[in-house]
Amino acid sequence: MNAELRRLEQNLGYVFDAPELLEQSLTHRSAGAVNNERLEFLGDALIGLLIAEVLWEYFPDADEGTLSRMRASLVKRETLAALARELNLGDYLRLGAGELRTGGYARDSILADGLEAVLAAVYLDAGFEAARAVVLTLFAERLEATSTTHSGKDPKTRLQELLQAHKRPLPEYSVTAIDGSQHNQRFIVRCQLVDMQFHTFGDGSSRRRAEQSAAAAMLEHLI
């Protein structure tokens, strides 16, 4: 194994007994017939199971819907791609000429798939517990943030605290529509992050409830 892949192992906190597994996990289908597509399939299921297990342990009072939403926010493509960037995974991917020309090493989909494949390679190399240890290390900060944002505080408070912790401006809420009769109104509220072009919507029987719904949607995006 070359020195570059040794650095990746250091970033992962795991050393492969079968380095060919790591090499395959980093090989995109554009680079050859022996590639990481099957490993991506296995890694996707593996990460979903491991994160589900951790959430089940961390949040014994959470219902199925809450656990599903938390898992979805942690295993979505954007989160996996962000983790891959923290590992500088794009520097190690083996891509075909076409993908190299179009910047495939920086694309969310390729990075996320690559991370799934690498974690599957760890599983095949050393088993479930080894893969679990790597996943828990990689997701540690995000799992901690998930724990904080599900501590019983309402969504608006949690969103405010999260933004303040990162020294970001507070969100702006605005009513975009009011539907229904006077005694059965439905409020639609937009939650806008003023430091970026992104917003979410929420609805409720009062403006306050709609704001909480919009804040909850924003939290799911940020975490």
Short mmCIF file of C-alpha atoms in Angstrom, two decimals:
data_model
loop_
_atom_site.label_atom_id
_atom_site.label_comp_id
_atom_site.label_asym_id
_atom_site.label_seq_id
_atom_site.Cartn_x
_atom_site.Cartn_y
_atom_site.Cartn_z
CA MET A 1 0.00 0.00 0.00
CA ASN A 2 1.32 3.44 -0.88
CA ALA A 3 1.92 6.25 1.60
CA GLU A 4 -1.20 8.15 0.54
CA LEU A 5 -3.48 5.29 1.51
CA ARG A 6 -1.63 4.98 4.80
CA ARG A 7 -2.64 8.57 5.51
CA LEU A 8 -6.25 7.69 4.77
CA GLU A 9 -6.01 4.78 7.21
CA GLN A 10 -4.72 7.20 9.83
CA ASN A 11 -7.67 9.52 9.19
CA LEU A 12 -10.05 6.58 9.52
CA GLY A 13 -8.35 5.24 12.62
CA TYR A 14 -8.26 1.79 11.07
CA VAL A 15 -5.52 -0.28 9.37
CA PHE A 16 -6.58 -2.85 6.77
CA ASP A 17 -5.38 -6.44 6.85
CA ALA A 18 -6.47 -6.72 3.22
CA PRO A 19 -5.48 -3.39 1.60
CA GLU A 20 -6.97 -4.51 -1.71
CA LEU A 21 -10.40 -4.00 -0.13
CA LEU A 22 -9.58 -0.37 0.56
CA GLU A 23 -8.24 0.07 -2.96
CA GLN A 24 -11.42 -1.39 -4.46
CA SER A 25 -13.61 0.78 -2.22
CA LEU A 26 -11.92 3.87 -3.67
CA THR A 27 -12.34 2.82 -7.31
CA HIS A 28 -15.29 4.43 -9.08
CA ARG A 29 -17.08 2.49 -11.81
CA SER A 30 -15.69 4.96 -14.36
CA ALA A 31 -12.18 3.68 -13.57
CA GLY A 32 -12.61 -0.02 -14.25
CA ALA A 33 -14.64 -3.19 -14.07
CA VAL A 34 -13.44 -3.96 -10.54
CA ASN A 35 -14.99 -1.04 -8.69
CA ASN A 36 -16.84 -0.04 -5.53
CA GLU A 37 -20.48 -0.34 -6.63
CA ARG A 38 -21.19 -3.55 -4.70
CA LEU A 39 -19.38 -2.17 -1.68
CA GLU A 40 -21.55 0.96 -1.85
CA PHE A 41 -24.64 -1.26 -1.65
CA LEU A 42 -23.33 -3.04 1.43
CA GLY A 43 -22.07 0.15 3.07
CA ASP A 44 -25.40 1.91 2.66
CA ALA A 45 -27.17 -0.88 4.59
CA LEU A 46 -24.37 -1.09 7.15
CA ILE A 47 -24.40 2.62 8.01
CA GLY A 48 -28.19 2.63 8.26
CA LEU A 49 -28.14 -0.30 10.68
CA LEU A 50 -25.32 1.07 12.84
CA ILE A 51 -26.85 4.53 13.14
CA ALA A 52 -30.27 3.01 13.88
CA GLU A 53 -28.70 0.90 16.63
CA VAL A 54 -26.94 3.88 18.21
CA LEU A 55 -30.07 6.05 18.12
CA TRP A 56 -32.12 3.23 19.62
CA GLU A 57 -29.63 3.07 22.50
CA TYR A 58 -29.21 6.84 22.96
CA PHE A 59 -32.90 7.75 22.87
CA PRO A 60 -34.90 5.08 24.74
CA ASP A 61 -37.99 7.32 24.93
CA ALA A 62 -38.05 8.37 21.27
CA ASP A 63 -40.85 6.95 19.12
CA GLU A 64 -40.38 5.31 15.73
CA GLY A 65 -41.09 8.48 13.77
CA THR A 66 -38.57 10.54 15.73
CA LEU A 67 -35.90 7.86 15.41
CA SER A 68 -36.53 7.61 11.66
CA ARG A 69 -36.16 11.37 11.20
CA MET A 70 -32.94 11.45 13.20
CA ARG A 71 -31.50 8.55 11.24
CA ALA A 72 -32.48 10.15 7.93
CA SER A 73 -30.68 13.38 8.85
CA LEU A 74 -27.52 11.47 9.77
CA VAL A 75 -27.30 9.11 6.79
CA LYS A 76 -28.44 11.47 4.03
CA ARG A 77 -26.14 12.10 1.08
CA GLU A 78 -25.13 15.59 2.21
CA THR A 79 -24.01 14.33 5.63
CA LEU A 80 -22.02 11.45 4.17
CA ALA A 81 -20.38 13.77 1.64
CA ALA A 82 -19.43 16.19 4.43
CA LEU A 83 -17.85 13.35 6.39
CA ALA A 84 -15.99 12.23 3.28
CA ARG A 85 -14.60 15.76 2.85
CA GLU A 86 -13.41 15.76 6.46
CA LEU A 87 -11.42 12.63 5.57
CA ASN A 88 -10.18 14.27 2.34
CA LEU A 89 -11.61 11.19 0.64
CA GLY A 90 -11.77 12.89 -2.74
CA ASP A 91 -7.96 12.95 -2.84
CA TYR A 92 -7.87 9.14 -2.79
CA LEU A 93 -10.69 8.25 -5.19
CA ARG A 94 -9.78 6.56 -8.46
CA LEU A 95 -11.89 8.03 -11.24
CA GLY A 96 -12.05 7.66 -14.99
CA ALA A 97 -10.88 10.46 -17.25
CA GLY A 98 -14.38 11.82 -17.79
CA GLU A 99 -15.16 12.08 -14.08
CA LEU A 100 -11.78 13.69 -13.44
CA ARG A 101 -12.45 16.36 -16.07
CA THR A 102 -15.83 17.21 -14.55
CA GLY A 103 -14.61 17.33 -10.95
CA GLY A 104 -16.16 14.07 -9.82
CA TYR A 105 -13.84 13.88 -6.81
CA ALA A 106 -15.77 16.84 -5.29
CA ARG A 107 -19.31 15.71 -6.16
CA ASP A 108 -21.58 14.85 -3.23
CA SER A 109 -22.90 11.65 -4.80
CA ILE A 110 -19.45 10.22 -5.56
CA LEU A 111 -18.07 11.21 -2.15
CA ALA A 112 -21.04 9.74 -0.28
CA ASP A 113 -20.87 6.52 -2.30
CA GLY A 114 -17.13 6.34 -1.69
CA LEU A 115 -17.56 6.65 2.07
CA GLU A 116 -20.20 3.91 2.06
CA ALA A 117 -17.82 1.67 0.13
CA VAL A 118 -14.89 2.36 2.48
CA LEU A 119 -16.97 1.50 5.54
CA ALA A 120 -18.17 -1.69 3.87
CA ALA A 121 -14.53 -2.55 3.22
CA VAL A 122 -13.78 -2.14 6.94
CA TYR A 123 -16.68 -4.48 7.72
CA LEU A 124 -15.48 -7.13 5.27
CA ASP A 125 -11.89 -6.77 6.51
CA ALA A 126 -12.54 -7.08 10.25
CA GLY A 127 -16.22 -7.54 11.01
CA PHE A 128 -19.11 -5.70 12.59
CA GLU A 129 -17.45 -4.35 15.73
CA ALA A 130 -14.55 -2.84 13.80
CA ALA A 131 -16.98 -1.14 11.41
CA ARG A 132 -19.07 0.05 14.35
CA ALA A 133 -16.04 1.64 16.00
CA VAL A 134 -15.10 3.54 12.83
CA VAL A 135 -18.68 4.71 12.24
CA LEU A 136 -19.09 5.92 15.83
CA THR A 137 -15.84 7.87 15.59
CA LEU A 138 -16.80 9.47 12.27
CA PHE A 139 -20.31 10.40 13.42
CA ALA A 140 -19.39 11.35 17.01
CA GLU A 141 -19.88 15.12 16.69
CA ARG A 142 -23.09 14.78 14.74
CA LEU A 143 -24.50 12.25 17.18
CA GLU A 144 -23.69 14.65 20.01
CA ALA A 145 -25.46 17.46 18.17
CA THR A 146 -28.45 15.20 17.60
CA SER A 147 -28.55 14.45 21.32
CA THR A 148 -28.45 18.17 22.13
CA THR A 149 -31.19 19.10 19.71
CA HIS A 150 -33.51 16.38 21.03
CA SER A 151 -33.08 17.25 24.71
CA GLY A 152 -36.70 18.29 25.28
CA LYS A 153 -36.39 21.95 24.30
CA ASP A 154 -38.76 23.25 21.67
CA PRO A 155 -37.49 23.47 18.06
CA LYS A 156 -37.20 27.28 17.99
CA THR A 157 -35.04 27.26 21.11
CA ARG A 158 -32.89 24.42 19.81
CA LEU A 159 -32.40 26.16 16.46
CA GLN A 160 -31.49 29.44 18.15
CA GLU A 161 -28.94 27.73 20.40
CA LEU A 162 -27.44 25.81 17.49
CA LEU A 163 -26.98 28.98 15.41
CA GLN A 164 -25.61 30.96 18.36
CA ALA A 165 -23.09 28.19 19.08
CA HIS A 166 -21.73 28.67 15.55
CA LYS A 167 -21.90 32.50 15.80
CA ARG A 168 -24.51 32.70 13.05
CA PRO A 169 -27.39 35.19 12.88
CA LEU A 170 -30.75 34.17 14.28
CA PRO A 171 -33.42 33.02 11.80
CA GLU A 172 -36.26 35.21 10.59
CA TYR A 173 -39.85 33.96 10.64
CA SER A 174 -42.61 35.30 8.43
CA VAL A 175 -46.22 34.28 7.79
CA THR A 176 -46.62 33.48 4.10
CA ALA A 177 -50.28 32.39 4.13
CA ILE A 178 -53.32 31.94 6.37
CA ASP A 179 -55.88 29.40 5.19
CA GLY A 180 -59.25 28.28 6.47
CA SER A 181 -62.15 29.98 8.21
CA GLN A 182 -61.74 32.42 11.08
CA HIS A 183 -62.36 29.68 13.65
CA ASN A 184 -60.28 27.03 11.87
CA GLN A 185 -57.27 28.87 10.55
CA ARG A 186 -54.05 27.29 9.29
CA PHE A 187 -50.87 29.36 9.33
CA ILE A 188 -47.97 28.82 6.92
CA VAL A 189 -44.68 30.24 8.19
CA ARG A 190 -41.27 30.53 6.54
CA CYS A 191 -38.04 30.17 8.52
CA GLN A 192 -35.22 31.98 6.72
CA LEU A 193 -31.49 31.74 7.46
CA VAL A 194 -30.32 35.27 6.81
CA ASP A 195 -26.70 34.32 6.14
CA MET A 196 -27.53 31.91 3.34
CA GLN A 197 -30.18 31.48 0.67
CA PHE A 198 -32.13 28.72 2.37
CA HIS A 199 -35.51 28.52 4.05
CA THR A 200 -38.03 25.99 5.31
CA PHE A 201 -41.79 26.10 5.82
CA GLY A 202 -44.03 24.95 8.63
CA ASP A 203 -47.76 24.99 9.27
CA GLY A 204 -49.98 24.96 12.34
CA SER A 205 -53.21 26.11 13.91
CA SER A 206 -51.42 29.19 15.28
CA ARG A 207 -48.50 31.30 14.20
CA ARG A 208 -46.44 29.97 17.11
CA ARG A 209 -47.07 26.34 16.17
CA ALA A 210 -46.25 27.05 12.54
CA GLU A 211 -42.97 28.70 13.57
CA GLN A 212 -42.07 25.65 15.67
CA SER A 213 -42.81 23.40 12.70
CA ALA A 214 -40.64 25.52 10.38
CA ALA A 215 -37.82 25.55 12.96
CA ALA A 216 -38.00 21.75 13.30
CA ALA A 217 -37.67 21.41 9.52
CA MET A 218 -34.65 23.74 9.57
CA LEU A 219 -33.00 21.68 12.33
CA GLU A 220 -33.39 18.51 10.27
CA HIS A 221 -31.61 20.25 7.39
CA LEU A 222 -28.73 21.54 9.51
CA ILE A 223 -27.96 18.44 11.55
#
